[in-house]
XYZ file of C-alpha atoms in Angstrom:
773
model
C -184.459 51.992 2.412
C -180.845 51.442 2.167
C -178.813 52.957 -0.203
C -178.951 50.939 -3.344
C -182.945 51.306 -4.082
C -183.132 48.200 -1.433
C -185.916 47.462 1.169
C -183.976 46.246 4.571
C -185.156 42.699 4.121
C -183.243 43.034 1.116
C -185.707 42.874 -1.996
C -185.540 45.687 -4.599
C -188.170 47.588 -4.940
C -189.500 47.845 -8.398
C -190.492 50.823 -10.792
C -193.177 50.865 -12.945
C -190.990 53.032 -15.446
C -189.832 55.332 -14.951
C -187.720 79.580 -12.269
C -187.235 82.224 -11.450
C -189.259 83.387 -8.257
C -191.646 80.597 -8.594
C -194.148 79.747 -5.432
C -194.476 76.493 -4.470
C -197.775 76.581 -2.717
C -198.889 75.506 0.418
C -201.294 72.633 1.522
C -203.144 74.988 3.471
C -204.133 76.550 -0.003
C -204.827 73.681 -1.721
C -202.587 75.216 -4.410
C -201.141 72.611 -6.977
C -198.328 74.922 -9.091
C -195.503 77.285 -8.695
C -196.160 80.361 -10.589
C -193.723 82.741 -11.301
C -195.863 84.940 -12.918
C -199.590 84.269 -12.126
C -201.262 84.536 -9.372
C -201.735 81.721 -7.271
C -204.329 79.035 -9.155
C -207.759 78.083 -7.437
C -207.534 74.412 -6.229
C -208.792 71.869 -8.812
C -213.244 71.198 -8.410
C -212.123 67.871 -6.683
C -210.512 69.339 -3.802
C -212.197 72.416 -2.774
C -214.849 70.937 -0.964
C -211.906 69.181 1.280
C -210.677 70.052 4.078
C -206.937 70.111 5.110
C -205.988 67.334 6.320
C -202.042 66.274 7.457
C -199.269 64.819 6.188
C -199.966 60.942 6.691
C -197.980 58.197 4.917
C -199.339 54.668 4.326
C -198.578 52.282 6.843
C -196.114 50.205 4.620
C -193.454 51.536 2.416
C -193.687 51.615 -1.511
C -191.826 48.625 -3.209
C -192.141 50.583 -6.517
C -189.422 53.872 -5.896
C -191.302 55.101 -10.035
C -194.639 55.746 -7.758
C -194.371 56.755 -4.544
C -197.110 58.412 -2.615
C -197.077 62.416 -2.701
C -200.149 64.969 -2.082
C -202.073 65.054 -4.861
C -203.772 68.940 -3.975
C -200.349 70.725 -2.483
C -196.591 71.313 -2.526
C -196.374 71.951 1.457
C -197.926 71.465 4.792
C -197.014 71.592 8.164
C -198.854 68.287 10.117
C -200.127 70.264 12.781
C -203.264 67.964 12.806
C -200.946 65.163 13.924
C -200.534 66.671 17.150
C -203.682 65.482 18.305
C -202.891 61.294 18.155
C -200.184 62.398 21.235
C -200.858 59.908 23.942
C -200.691 61.031 27.720
C -197.660 60.358 29.194
C -197.525 57.241 31.153
C -195.419 55.645 33.834
C -192.829 53.056 32.750
C -193.790 49.586 32.709
C -190.785 46.760 34.444
C -191.885 44.012 31.711
C -192.118 46.736 29.067
C -188.077 47.177 30.116
C -187.320 43.577 30.152
C -188.831 42.497 26.715
C -187.100 45.779 25.186
C -183.674 44.342 26.695
C -183.832 41.494 25.416
C -185.324 42.769 21.890
C -181.337 44.411 21.616
C -179.207 43.009 18.532
C -177.652 45.993 17.329
C -173.223 45.766 16.992
C -173.503 49.088 18.920
C -172.077 48.886 22.529
C -174.769 51.950 22.467
C -177.596 50.067 21.194
C -176.475 47.155 23.755
C -176.807 49.193 27.365
C -178.929 47.999 29.784
C -180.918 50.397 31.260
C -181.007 49.708 35.467
C -184.028 49.952 36.674
C -185.317 53.231 38.549
C -188.232 55.146 40.010
C -190.982 55.267 37.516
C -190.627 59.097 37.944
C -187.432 59.199 35.990
C -189.616 57.065 33.103
C -191.699 58.328 30.660
C -193.115 56.498 28.044
C -194.418 58.053 24.885
C -196.530 56.637 21.485
C -195.636 58.105 18.318
C -197.239 55.929 15.848
C -195.345 53.110 15.006
C -192.697 54.639 17.549
C -193.074 53.768 21.094
C -190.713 56.003 22.803
C -189.029 55.487 26.180
C -187.164 58.265 27.986
C -185.097 57.928 31.209
C -184.228 60.351 32.471
C -181.531 58.928 34.902
C -179.579 57.851 32.699
C -180.318 60.016 29.705
C -181.476 57.903 27.596
C -184.334 57.652 24.980
C -184.853 54.060 23.787
C -187.635 53.295 20.798
C -188.183 51.163 17.892
C -187.687 50.660 14.029
C -188.864 47.841 12.288
C -188.162 45.860 15.341
C -184.862 47.262 15.638
C -184.217 48.645 18.950
C -182.926 52.523 19.031
C -180.971 53.908 21.918
C -180.405 57.469 21.793
C -177.730 59.203 24.016
C -179.204 62.791 25.324
C -176.524 65.395 25.364
C -174.831 66.375 28.404
C -176.108 70.221 28.362
C -179.435 69.244 27.678
C -180.186 66.462 30.692
C -182.342 68.401 33.011
C -184.008 70.229 30.229
C -185.054 67.653 28.272
C -188.374 66.680 27.867
C -190.074 63.949 25.740
C -193.279 65.403 25.681
C -192.550 68.675 23.709
C -193.344 68.918 20.305
C -190.851 70.748 18.118
C -192.832 73.236 16.065
C -192.264 73.325 11.965
C -189.607 75.797 11.265
C -189.984 79.609 9.939
C -188.237 79.444 6.840
C -190.067 77.103 3.848
C -188.909 75.865 0.126
C -189.568 77.300 -3.352
C -189.710 74.918 -6.548
C -187.275 76.896 -8.490
C -185.995 74.826 -10.977
C -186.139 71.302 -12.588
C -183.369 69.742 -14.268
C -184.517 67.092 -16.671
C -187.080 65.842 -19.797
C -188.541 62.546 -19.811
C -188.047 61.556 -23.211
C -186.449 57.895 -22.824
C -189.481 56.236 -22.953
C -192.543 58.507 -23.505
C -193.424 60.537 -26.961
C -195.029 63.785 -28.320
C -194.274 65.525 -25.268
C -192.850 68.900 -26.247
C -195.328 71.779 -27.632
C -194.852 75.569 -27.701
C -197.277 78.104 -26.159
C -198.485 81.328 -27.228
C -196.960 82.519 -23.918
C -193.310 81.298 -25.762
C -192.725 78.595 -23.424
C -192.019 75.102 -24.067
C -193.888 72.702 -21.960
C -192.875 69.070 -21.129
C -192.921 67.294 -18.155
C -190.379 65.108 -16.150
C -191.320 63.137 -12.658
C -194.407 64.564 -11.920
C -193.958 68.064 -12.828
C -194.998 70.006 -15.950
C -192.282 72.415 -16.916
C -193.378 75.529 -18.508
C -189.666 77.044 -19.596
C -189.391 80.222 -21.371
C -186.332 79.420 -22.864
C -185.205 83.278 -24.165
C -186.262 84.760 -20.674
C -185.052 81.926 -18.479
C -188.138 81.363 -16.232
C -189.687 78.050 -15.465
C -192.960 78.072 -13.796
C -194.350 74.335 -12.720
C -197.954 72.502 -12.763
C -198.184 70.513 -9.505
C -201.504 69.103 -9.574
C -200.084 65.565 -10.141
C -199.235 62.676 -7.094
C -197.093 60.472 -9.802
C -195.717 59.748 -12.669
C -197.009 61.817 -15.613
C -196.680 59.394 -19.031
C -198.544 61.911 -21.795
C -199.331 65.716 -22.441
C -201.899 66.997 -25.013
C -202.405 70.415 -26.417
C -206.448 71.764 -26.645
C -207.433 73.287 -29.952
C -207.247 76.999 -28.423
C -203.338 76.770 -27.436
C -204.253 77.551 -23.749
C -205.412 74.216 -22.021
C -203.649 71.008 -21.333
C -204.566 68.037 -20.472
C -202.089 65.247 -19.168
C -202.054 61.770 -17.745
C -200.755 59.976 -14.852
C -199.962 56.265 -13.393
C -201.726 54.700 -10.870
C -200.515 56.173 -7.197
C -200.442 55.259 -4.300
C -201.723 58.227 -2.369
C -204.126 57.496 -0.574
C -206.715 59.945 -1.973
C -205.697 59.207 -5.496
C -204.505 56.191 -6.207
C -206.392 55.730 -9.616
C -204.763 57.020 -12.932
C -206.491 59.941 -13.761
C -206.058 62.757 -16.155
C -205.850 66.670 -15.165
C -207.083 69.215 -17.547
C -205.585 73.134 -16.608
C -204.598 76.636 -18.068
C -201.262 76.783 -18.813
C -201.483 80.547 -18.192
C -202.963 80.810 -14.533
C -201.985 76.990 -14.045
C -205.776 76.413 -12.668
C -207.042 72.442 -12.699
C -210.517 72.655 -14.151
C -210.867 69.113 -14.098
C -209.754 65.901 -13.341
C -211.439 62.510 -14.831
C -210.520 59.653 -13.524
C -211.308 59.441 -9.813
C -213.586 56.923 -9.801
C -211.753 54.071 -10.936
C -212.503 54.577 -15.139
C -208.806 53.648 -15.964
C -206.413 50.982 -15.242
C -202.507 51.086 -14.168
C -201.816 54.113 -16.556
C -202.638 56.993 -18.947
C -201.302 56.113 -22.046
C -202.629 58.641 -24.725
C -204.138 61.647 -25.194
C -206.110 63.873 -27.961
C -208.451 67.017 -28.059
C -210.811 66.810 -30.516
C -210.234 69.697 -33.220
C -213.360 70.495 -35.645
C -215.808 71.442 -32.340
C -213.579 73.299 -31.127
C -212.066 70.905 -28.308
C -215.078 69.759 -26.662
C -214.198 66.021 -26.551
C -211.219 64.435 -25.342
C -210.018 60.883 -25.810
C -208.619 58.968 -23.196
C -206.592 55.344 -23.825
C -205.309 53.480 -20.978
C -202.573 50.862 -20.333
C -204.726 48.416 -19.008
C -204.612 44.810 -20.614
C -207.208 45.162 -23.192
C -206.329 49.273 -23.691
C -209.572 51.114 -23.144
C -210.277 54.100 -25.065
C -212.763 56.332 -24.050
C -214.456 59.628 -25.027
C -215.220 62.537 -22.559
C -217.578 65.151 -22.453
C -215.140 67.032 -20.559
C -216.688 70.431 -20.174
C -220.629 69.124 -19.535
C -220.048 68.344 -15.397
C -218.133 69.247 -13.127
C -216.372 65.328 -13.354
C -216.549 65.351 -17.199
C -219.136 63.285 -18.974
C -218.014 60.002 -20.121
C -219.909 59.653 -23.650
C -218.701 55.865 -24.883
C -215.668 53.214 -24.085
C -214.214 49.884 -25.585
C -211.279 47.988 -25.720
C -208.341 48.427 -28.542
C -206.053 45.639 -28.335
C -204.218 43.751 -26.475
C -200.908 45.075 -27.557
C -199.568 48.664 -26.282
C -200.866 51.922 -28.062
C -198.660 54.298 -28.461
C -200.572 57.483 -29.780
C -203.731 58.747 -30.456
C -205.335 61.286 -32.394
C -208.764 63.354 -34.026
C -208.757 64.016 -37.647
C -208.283 67.598 -38.559
C -211.509 67.447 -41.405
C -213.107 64.704 -40.051
C -215.365 65.189 -37.130
C -216.670 61.165 -36.263
C -212.461 60.009 -36.847
C -209.748 59.507 -35.096
C -206.986 56.910 -35.451
C -204.946 54.912 -32.447
C -201.701 53.424 -33.548
C -199.139 51.231 -31.785
C -197.409 47.435 -31.766
C -198.584 45.749 -34.837
C -201.203 47.843 -35.790
C -203.233 51.143 -36.939
C -206.955 51.805 -36.301
C -209.027 53.566 -37.520
C -211.993 54.742 -35.494
C -215.391 55.955 -36.613
C -217.461 57.897 -33.913
C -220.800 59.228 -35.102
C -223.738 58.516 -32.931
C -221.866 58.368 -29.799
C -220.177 54.948 -30.099
C -216.601 53.619 -31.143
C -216.648 51.231 -34.129
C -212.912 50.707 -35.443
C -211.444 49.484 -38.847
C -208.000 47.223 -39.099
C -205.440 49.370 -41.023
C -204.040 47.163 -43.717
C -200.341 46.917 -44.828
C -201.022 44.429 -47.712
C -198.062 43.233 -49.649
C -195.726 45.533 -47.476
C -194.094 43.943 -44.479
C -195.876 44.441 -41.397
C -194.386 47.442 -39.240
C -193.537 46.213 -35.252
C -194.804 49.255 -34.567
C -196.364 51.973 -35.877
C -194.818 54.864 -33.830
C -195.896 58.354 -34.941
C -198.397 59.962 -36.812
C -199.417 63.348 -37.949
C -201.826 64.973 -40.196
C -200.821 67.203 -43.206
C -203.697 70.024 -44.996
C -204.819 68.153 -47.123
C -206.227 65.452 -44.152
C -204.069 62.433 -45.037
C -202.945 60.856 -42.679
C -198.654 60.133 -42.208
C -197.293 57.468 -40.026
C -193.716 56.347 -39.380
C -192.659 52.806 -38.545
C -190.394 50.949 -36.775
C -188.622 49.768 -39.835
C -187.950 53.031 -40.849
C -190.666 53.641 -43.543
C -193.067 56.454 -43.419
C -196.626 55.534 -44.858
C -198.701 58.078 -46.385
C -202.389 57.127 -45.565
C -205.473 58.541 -48.090
C -208.324 60.193 -46.280
C -211.205 57.902 -45.149
C -209.165 54.991 -46.197
C -207.513 52.060 -43.972
C -205.551 51.391 -46.807
C -201.970 53.098 -47.575
C -201.763 55.109 -50.388
C -197.814 55.370 -50.984
C -194.785 54.414 -49.035
C -191.673 55.748 -48.417
C -189.274 53.003 -48.197
C -186.057 53.448 -45.749
C -186.453 57.167 -44.694
C -184.593 56.975 -41.544
C -182.120 53.808 -40.461
C -184.233 52.528 -37.866
C -187.380 53.538 -36.357
C -189.113 56.820 -37.507
C -189.887 58.369 -34.379
C -191.880 61.733 -34.828
C -193.230 63.866 -37.305
C -193.638 67.199 -37.622
C -195.602 69.145 -40.315
C -194.632 72.721 -40.701
C -196.905 75.594 -41.379
C -195.828 76.072 -45.339
C -196.571 72.128 -45.076
C -192.784 70.856 -45.039
C -192.586 67.821 -43.227
C -189.941 66.699 -40.858
C -188.849 63.631 -39.737
C -187.199 62.233 -36.811
C -184.947 59.327 -36.263
C -184.435 57.256 -32.941
C -181.386 54.776 -33.978
C -179.914 56.450 -36.628
C -180.440 60.649 -34.514
C -180.727 62.219 -37.750
C -183.821 65.280 -38.636
C -184.628 64.931 -42.257
C -186.412 67.762 -44.250
C -189.330 66.271 -46.906
C -191.133 68.799 -49.011
C -195.060 68.449 -48.844
C -194.886 65.348 -51.624
C -192.211 63.606 -49.436
C -189.330 64.162 -51.479
C -185.831 64.918 -49.878
C -185.169 68.467 -49.858
C -181.407 67.545 -49.351
C -181.380 69.560 -46.183
C -181.189 67.379 -42.646
C -178.702 67.268 -39.763
C -177.695 64.614 -37.800
C -177.906 65.078 -33.266
C -174.448 64.259 -30.994
C -174.418 61.125 -30.088
C -174.162 62.006 -26.119
C -177.726 63.183 -26.693
C -179.205 60.613 -27.790
C -181.791 60.024 -31.131
C -184.670 62.196 -31.757
C -187.498 61.453 -29.673
C -190.305 63.918 -30.567
C -190.382 67.551 -32.218
C -192.244 70.481 -32.028
C -191.824 74.336 -33.694
C -190.047 76.518 -31.676
C -190.280 80.338 -32.764
C -189.810 81.806 -36.289
C -187.972 78.906 -37.805
C -186.461 77.028 -34.641
C -187.263 73.555 -34.273
C -187.778 71.806 -30.741
C -186.329 68.033 -30.716
C -186.872 65.628 -27.556
C -183.906 63.445 -27.331
C -184.047 59.840 -25.897
C -181.546 60.653 -23.883
C -183.959 63.093 -22.009
C -182.780 66.197 -23.615
C -184.247 69.151 -25.481
C -182.540 70.668 -27.924
C -183.039 73.595 -30.203
C -182.232 75.066 -33.902
C -182.272 74.617 -37.497
C -181.344 71.989 -39.776
C -179.114 75.225 -41.373
C -177.535 75.651 -37.881
C -176.277 73.674 -35.268
C -178.722 72.487 -32.569
C -178.068 73.530 -29.259
C -178.868 72.401 -25.536
C -181.590 74.020 -23.848
C -182.472 71.329 -21.195
C -179.607 68.365 -20.181
C -180.920 65.199 -18.289
C -180.026 61.978 -16.872
C -181.209 58.944 -18.261
C -180.838 56.234 -15.531
C -181.004 55.697 -11.746
C -179.954 59.217 -10.070
C -177.634 58.228 -6.598
C -174.965 60.926 -6.436
C -175.154 64.584 -5.222
C -172.330 66.430 -3.749
C -172.573 70.421 -3.364
C -169.347 72.361 -4.381
C -168.117 74.227 -0.434
C -167.483 77.800 -2.004
C -169.057 78.618 -4.645
C -173.316 78.158 -6.859
C -172.249 74.574 -8.240
C -173.006 70.848 -7.608
C -172.685 67.664 -9.169
C -174.882 64.743 -9.687
C -174.268 61.435 -11.271
C -176.139 57.867 -11.443
C -176.308 55.129 -13.269
C -175.860 56.276 -17.082
C -172.262 56.928 -16.260
C -172.872 60.476 -16.898
C -171.385 63.310 -14.374
C -172.687 67.007 -14.452
C -171.716 69.932 -12.655
C -174.709 71.987 -12.744
C -174.531 75.846 -12.098
C -177.387 77.053 -9.918
C -177.495 80.626 -11.025
C -177.273 79.910 -14.846
C -179.479 77.027 -14.331
C -177.149 74.988 -16.795
C -174.254 72.369 -16.986
C -170.502 73.878 -16.733
C -169.482 70.469 -17.521
C -170.238 67.051 -18.187
C -168.498 63.763 -18.719
C -168.958 60.400 -19.208
C -167.164 58.413 -16.548
C -167.396 54.733 -18.182
C -168.884 53.237 -14.644
C -172.300 53.601 -13.158
C -171.320 55.766 -10.404
C -173.414 55.567 -6.796
C -172.078 58.424 -4.978
C -169.248 61.400 -4.776
C -167.865 64.157 -2.713
C -165.826 67.191 -3.349
C -162.996 67.873 -1.473
C -163.051 70.970 0.992
C -161.141 73.141 -1.041
C -163.565 71.602 -4.042
C -160.661 71.367 -6.396
C -160.747 67.179 -6.594
C -164.104 65.243 -6.901
C -164.261 61.647 -5.959
C -166.578 59.367 -7.319
C -167.744 55.868 -5.703
C -168.868 53.001 -8.655
C -171.635 50.223 -8.258
C -168.494 47.974 -7.772
C -165.794 48.295 -5.400
C -163.892 51.087 -7.189
C -163.633 54.609 -6.488
C -161.748 57.219 -8.647
C -160.693 60.060 -8.040
C -160.438 63.284 -10.491
C -159.477 66.927 -11.008
C -162.743 68.780 -10.505
C -161.698 71.693 -13.440
C -159.577 69.479 -15.959
C -161.640 66.772 -15.221
C -158.716 64.724 -15.424
C -158.099 61.528 -13.659
C -155.628 61.579 -10.819
C -155.796 58.059 -9.287
C -158.436 54.779 -8.976
C -158.961 52.792 -5.760
C -160.745 49.396 -4.162
C -161.652 48.315 -1.186
C -163.532 45.344 -0.582
C -165.525 43.471 -3.244
C -169.368 45.528 -2.675
C -170.826 48.715 -3.793
C -169.377 51.655 -1.671
C -172.953 53.237 -1.025
C -171.051 56.493 0.661
C -167.818 58.407 0.925
C -166.887 61.827 2.526
C -163.759 63.855 3.467
C -162.962 65.557 6.821
C -163.849 69.491 6.994
C -159.735 69.359 7.410
C -158.780 67.357 4.452
C -156.783 64.502 6.200
C -159.241 62.442 5.730
C -161.128 60.121 3.287
C -163.891 57.553 4.968
C -166.364 55.208 2.852
C -168.651 53.221 3.625
C -169.550 50.385 1.896
C -171.873 47.130 1.516
C -169.242 44.816 3.276
C -170.295 46.612 6.480
C -166.599 48.541 6.725
C -165.874 52.022 7.003
C -162.598 52.464 5.044
C -160.076 55.117 5.994
C -157.195 57.015 4.071
C -155.076 59.789 4.886
C -154.618 62.632 2.251
C -152.306 64.194 1.151
C -150.219 66.321 -1.526
C -153.411 68.893 -2.209
C -155.394 65.346 -2.530
C -153.543 63.647 -4.340
C -152.525 60.868 -2.779
C -154.507 58.548 -0.615
C -152.873 56.280 1.805
C -155.501 53.295 3.911
C -155.187 53.823 7.727
C -157.637 50.882 8.042
C -160.687 49.933 8.095
C -163.499 50.231 10.550
C -165.347 47.353 11.626
C -168.414 46.690 13.645
C -171.675 47.237 11.547
C -173.358 43.727 10.778
C -175.277 45.800 7.696
C -174.230 48.267 5.156
C -172.838 51.636 5.559
C -175.179 53.982 4.140
C -173.932 57.337 5.624
C -171.203 58.881 7.104
C -170.174 61.987 9.042
C -166.949 63.691 10.363
C -167.123 66.064 13.602
C -166.358 69.522 13.431
C -162.414 68.850 14.388
C -161.665 65.682 11.677
C -160.894 63.357 14.961
C -164.369 61.394 14.844
C -166.606 59.695 12.410
C -170.505 58.472 12.589
C -171.820 55.752 10.477
C -175.223 54.307 10.243
C -176.202 51.000 7.797
C -179.219 49.528 6.723
C -179.783 47.883 10.751
C -179.957 50.465 11.676
C -176.933 51.009 13.768
C -175.265 54.051 14.871
C -171.718 53.800 15.517
C -168.630 56.036 16.583
C -165.322 55.912 15.386
C -161.459 57.317 15.669
C -160.727 58.410 12.447
C -157.217 58.088 13.246
C -157.007 54.462 14.655
C -160.500 53.204 12.522
C -161.647 51.856 16.169
C -165.140 51.965 17.531
C -165.413 54.452 20.421
C -167.194 52.900 23.186
C -167.129 55.981 26.030
C -170.740 57.399 26.204
C -169.534 60.540 27.590
C -167.188 62.027 24.770
C -169.833 60.515 21.895
C -172.958 62.076 23.030
C -171.520 65.401 22.731
C -169.751 65.659 19.874
C -170.247 68.049 17.667
C -170.733 67.038 13.820
C -169.638 69.204 10.593
C -172.431 67.587 8.796
C -175.728 65.525 9.469
C -175.948 63.327 7.098
C -176.926 60.379 9.429
C -180.654 59.512 9.994
C -179.579 58.307 13.731
C -179.397 59.911 16.585
C -180.873 62.544 19.064
C -180.618 65.724 16.947
C -182.644 63.576 13.903
C -184.648 61.761 16.406
C -188.402 63.232 15.049
C -187.432 62.757 11.164
C -189.667 59.224 11.028
C -193.015 59.934 10.434
C -195.785 57.889 12.128
C -196.019 54.186 10.855
C -192.604 54.248 9.642
C -191.140 50.829 9.083
C -187.450 52.546 8.994
C -186.306 52.277 5.389
C -188.522 55.524 4.367
C -186.679 58.045 5.223
C -183.489 57.684 2.650
C -181.526 60.612 2.935
C -181.554 63.609 5.294
C -178.964 67.011 5.296
C -178.657 70.050 7.747
C -178.302 73.611 6.475
C -174.673 75.276 7.139
C -176.578 77.351 9.765
C -177.809 74.650 11.937
C -181.821 75.798 11.969
C -182.941 72.951 9.051
C -182.730 69.727 8.582
C -184.478 68.336 5.253
C -185.253 64.363 4.582
C -186.415 62.448 1.438
C -188.561 60.166 1.785
C -189.539 57.213 -0.099
C -192.693 58.759 -1.230
C -190.748 61.604 -3.484
C -191.383 64.015 -0.343
C -188.929 66.345 0.736
C -189.198 67.152 4.262
C -188.252 70.319 6.475
C -187.778 70.469 10.131
C -186.242 72.682 12.753
C -183.079 71.239 13.531
C -182.393 69.658 15.774
C -185.091 67.484 15.596
C -185.014 66.117 18.769
C -187.866 65.225 20.024
C -190.018 62.422 18.576
C -192.603 64.592 17.745
C -191.311 67.601 14.946
C -193.968 69.338 12.770
C -192.649 69.810 9.638
C -193.200 71.095 6.230
C -193.656 68.758 3.031
C -193.069 69.153 -0.314
C -193.887 67.127 -3.745
C -192.591 66.888 -7.014
C -190.917 63.974 -7.397
C -191.949 60.650 -8.649
C -189.671 58.112 -6.975
C -187.626 57.465 -3.701
C -185.647 60.710 -3.491
C -182.324 59.586 -3.149
C -180.314 63.034 -1.681
C -181.165 66.129 -0.589
C -178.244 68.385 0.240
C -177.855 72.391 1.319
C -175.859 74.877 -1.164
C -172.585 76.265 0.840
C -175.102 79.030 1.842
C -178.183 77.846 2.428
C -180.053 79.566 0.151
C -181.025 76.440 -1.530
C -181.606 73.121 -1.279
C -180.965 70.133 -4.446
C -182.818 67.079 -4.267
C -182.619 64.075 -6.403
C -184.913 61.362 -7.455
C -183.771 57.536 -8.418
C -185.977 55.979 -10.991
C -187.483 59.429 -11.782
C -183.753 60.575 -12.874
C -184.575 64.315 -12.017
C -182.961 67.466 -10.251
C -185.181 69.415 -8.738
C -183.682 73.048 -7.101
C -185.473 74.827 -4.100
C -185.120 78.227 -2.783
C -184.883 78.565 1.117
C -186.816 81.590 2.336
């Protein structure tokens, strides 16, 4: 996968979208949570009988960034079992060598190097999944193929006599633990924010359910899901939670399913849907009220949006009572009546349906709008203390439906300018509604008369997506721009959770402080503090951002846009310093040399542009451009002394350049021994083992070496972070793998002190902070 979400063939991968000391579990333990306060959770029923299995991706890359493959049972694993697949060394055959030489097509002079025929004893031939690695000891060369592209890797001089291609690199002793998740999914999901008796608010983003104690600044994480979570509901006892996800390409749990789990221990209690009961995704969920939550209603996103009732406690796998079709139009919410055991309601596009479930079957009555204009969408619903149903619609109206009737009792017109996105009934019977377009929160008495109290959210937070009661008189508000706010109508609302709202690509680590910067296609830049888990500042750059970099002293930031423009700003004042443009296509990557003398930018036009930097990073004069790649440049690294650059491209070329002259370095004896200040290149001797079995060359999107030089982290198309011992210089390297993202990971970076790793997802718009221990 390239830096612009494109596969190697140029086709965009489509998306179906979009704690302190928390424990991130190991696959060996089959745990599915990150828990700072509770003991490690037990496995779900579906997991208990499963034996340990190594992390083995599918044979082809994913083409839906919102739905990458993930382990449903764990967050970490060491792929020890994969060692069994090693084949014995065998003599190199001359015809294989001849065929390999004919396939050399890269623009690199290194890759065009033709190996001289030598003795069979000097050749080792080993197969690693789809990678067929050949080691020529006489020339100090390893040759392999990625997606049919030949790669020639040169072994450093000091390892020529000690290197063995048959050795297997051990996994690192250090591991990752998920500490914090930044963001919330409010842009396209609803009714997904609740307050628990533990004092935590619960919500989801990507494949993680977050339980966040705002006062104590502690997060816990439920990690049982394998892909995008789309809906959440709370059991009447306020302790059990049901969450539903989309279809995943994980070979063990590829079907959409519902997980019911304990919010205290984070134990998975039941998993529903593993037998193919649902299609595409789970649209909405609801527990029954009057019978103590014995029933669970599930609506999926199949073509006819099937609705089903489950006696979820009856057996280990839950018992489906009945199922029927609802509508060809989307269903947005479902809710059981709080006073009528046999009644539930669904709402959605152009409809409201009242369902009778007496006798174990589902029969519906259509809600009629009579002479009133039929809304395009019925967006939200809530029951008041009288058992009346309140609905908000896209016309900005609130309708009151009398109990046991399918006709509106009365209508409050123009309650909001635009759609009514949420209705919240307070304990005293007061009604609070939220608008998506007008961004207003309005208070009503029990008879839906305005009390005169209302508030409007600032534009940067978006409209009101959902609301729930917080502690005391507090309201918790989830917004359409993936933020969570708290406050009251008499006081201002303050930011609790900040999020990005579009594809997230840019990540840069401050060189000395516990801070990092993120930016994406939502045009927003956020500087984050890893200790307070909050934003230091935010700025709308006015253009979608694709990559960024700090100057070596952290005083200046460079951002590249989706066009050919790149922008320099002061990191403290956020004032614009200068704007530049190179070529006619997107700048994929940018980096300063360690001494700050040079700035290099890799473009989609296949060039690396190099600038001389002066006047404390305020002045930039172009030296020239490095020409030689046959595809877009996706990574750049400088040597420790800043004299040389290595770059990789979408055609799996690995080239070297003199930074001062922009000329390609063709001297193998020099290039093979260069020492790199960073290692973001996914090709080369030190990262030889990061490509998984069955890799097609586009699976690994990003990598980063720790500053200590001991760890190497990669992010792949399947939403996984993989951690290796550095250097990962063997064809076979064991690793630890961690899940949580639901999209292709676009960047991973170690903090300056190596205490934490930051990862960002593409379509899931999620930032995850991991501790290294």
